[in-house]
Amino acid sequence: TLAILGYGVQAESHLTAMAKVRKLREVRVWGPKLERAEAFAAQHDVGVPIHAVRGAEEAVRGGDLICAVSASQEPIIEAAWVSPGAHINLVGAHAPTQREASGALMGRGRVFTEITAFALEEAGDILLARDEGALSADDLTEIGAVLGGDAPGRRSEQEITIYKSLGNTAQDLAAARVVHEIGRA
């Protein structure tokens, strides 16, 4: 079950990506305006039911994958709503004063970053949780360390994993280069 919190361009990208890498059973879409969530659900087809829901909690509870792609200033995902073993992508909040996840959730999950130094300057989800005492810099794992074999990924089926994205330009350029090379071949 995929929960998407938001209904803009990032929501569409995440829906497409998640449908390509996971076998989905259901998609739940939430955003502040129900009619926009309904329109998003009606406009997309990934071969499984896509439902607009009235609240973030309804979208998140029982979700296996949660993609927060909102412009929220305040937490829209609470720790108590998240099932053991869920994975969360936090994409929308991108300023030190913005957050999509509560501090309690950030402390409950295992948090992965693109580049930890940047996250400790810009990622409100991380900075605000740290200020609340729920998270420290030592709790963060760079995704590159996992990909390089220097740090483990998910350590158990029950572990909640959280990927905090800031949209690193170097990663975007590397991906664009690969796409370009494939296109030329």
Tab-separated table of N, CA, C and O in Angstrom, residues 142-152:
chain	number	residue	atom	x	y	z
A	142	GLU	N	24.179	8.175	5.559
A	142	GLU	CA	24.162	8.630	4.165
A	142	GLU	C	23.839	7.461	3.248
A	142	GLU	O	24.381	6.360	3.402
A	143	ILE	N	22.969	7.705	2.296
A	143	ILE	CA	22.545	6.656	1.372
A	143	ILE	C	23.730	6.145	0.554
A	143	ILE	O	23.799	4.957	0.223
A	144	GLY	N	24.691	6.995	0.264
A	144	GLY	CA	25.885	6.571	-0.471
A	144	GLY	C	26.685	5.526	0.287
A	144	GLY	O	27.285	4.634	-0.319
A	145	ALA	N	26.695	5.616	1.618
A	145	ALA	CA	27.395	4.615	2.427
A	145	ALA	C	26.715	3.254	2.317
A	145	ALA	O	27.380	2.215	2.304
A	146	VAL	N	25.408	3.264	2.203
A	146	VAL	CA	24.675	2.008	2.019
A	146	VAL	C	24.976	1.438	0.640
A	146	VAL	O	25.314	0.252	0.492
A	147	LEU	N	24.882	2.277	-0.384
A	147	LEU	CA	25.130	1.825	-1.752
A	147	LEU	C	26.564	1.345	-1.935
A	147	LEU	O	26.820	0.418	-2.708
A	148	GLY	N	27.502	1.955	-1.208
A	148	GLY	CA	28.904	1.567	-1.291
A	148	GLY	C	29.272	0.389	-0.412
A	148	GLY	O	30.422	-0.060	-0.417
A	149	GLY	N	28.330	-0.112	0.373
A	149	GLY	CA	28.594	-1.265	1.235
A	149	GLY	C	29.232	-0.928	2.565
A	149	GLY	O	29.635	-1.820	3.312
A	150	ASP	N	29.339	0.363	2.899
A	150	ASP	CA	29.962	0.769	4.154
A	150	ASP	C	28.992	0.866	5.322
A	150	ASP	O	29.412	1.019	6.469
A	151	ALA	N	27.697	0.817	5.043
A	151	ALA	CA	26.668	0.861	6.087
A	151	ALA	C	25.530	-0.059	5.646
A	151	ALA	O	25.255	-0.173	4.448
A	152	PRO	N	24.880	-0.703	6.616
A	152	PRO	CA	23.764	-1.578	6.227
A	152	PRO	C	22.543	-0.762	5.826
A	152	PRO	O	22.360	0.365	6.275
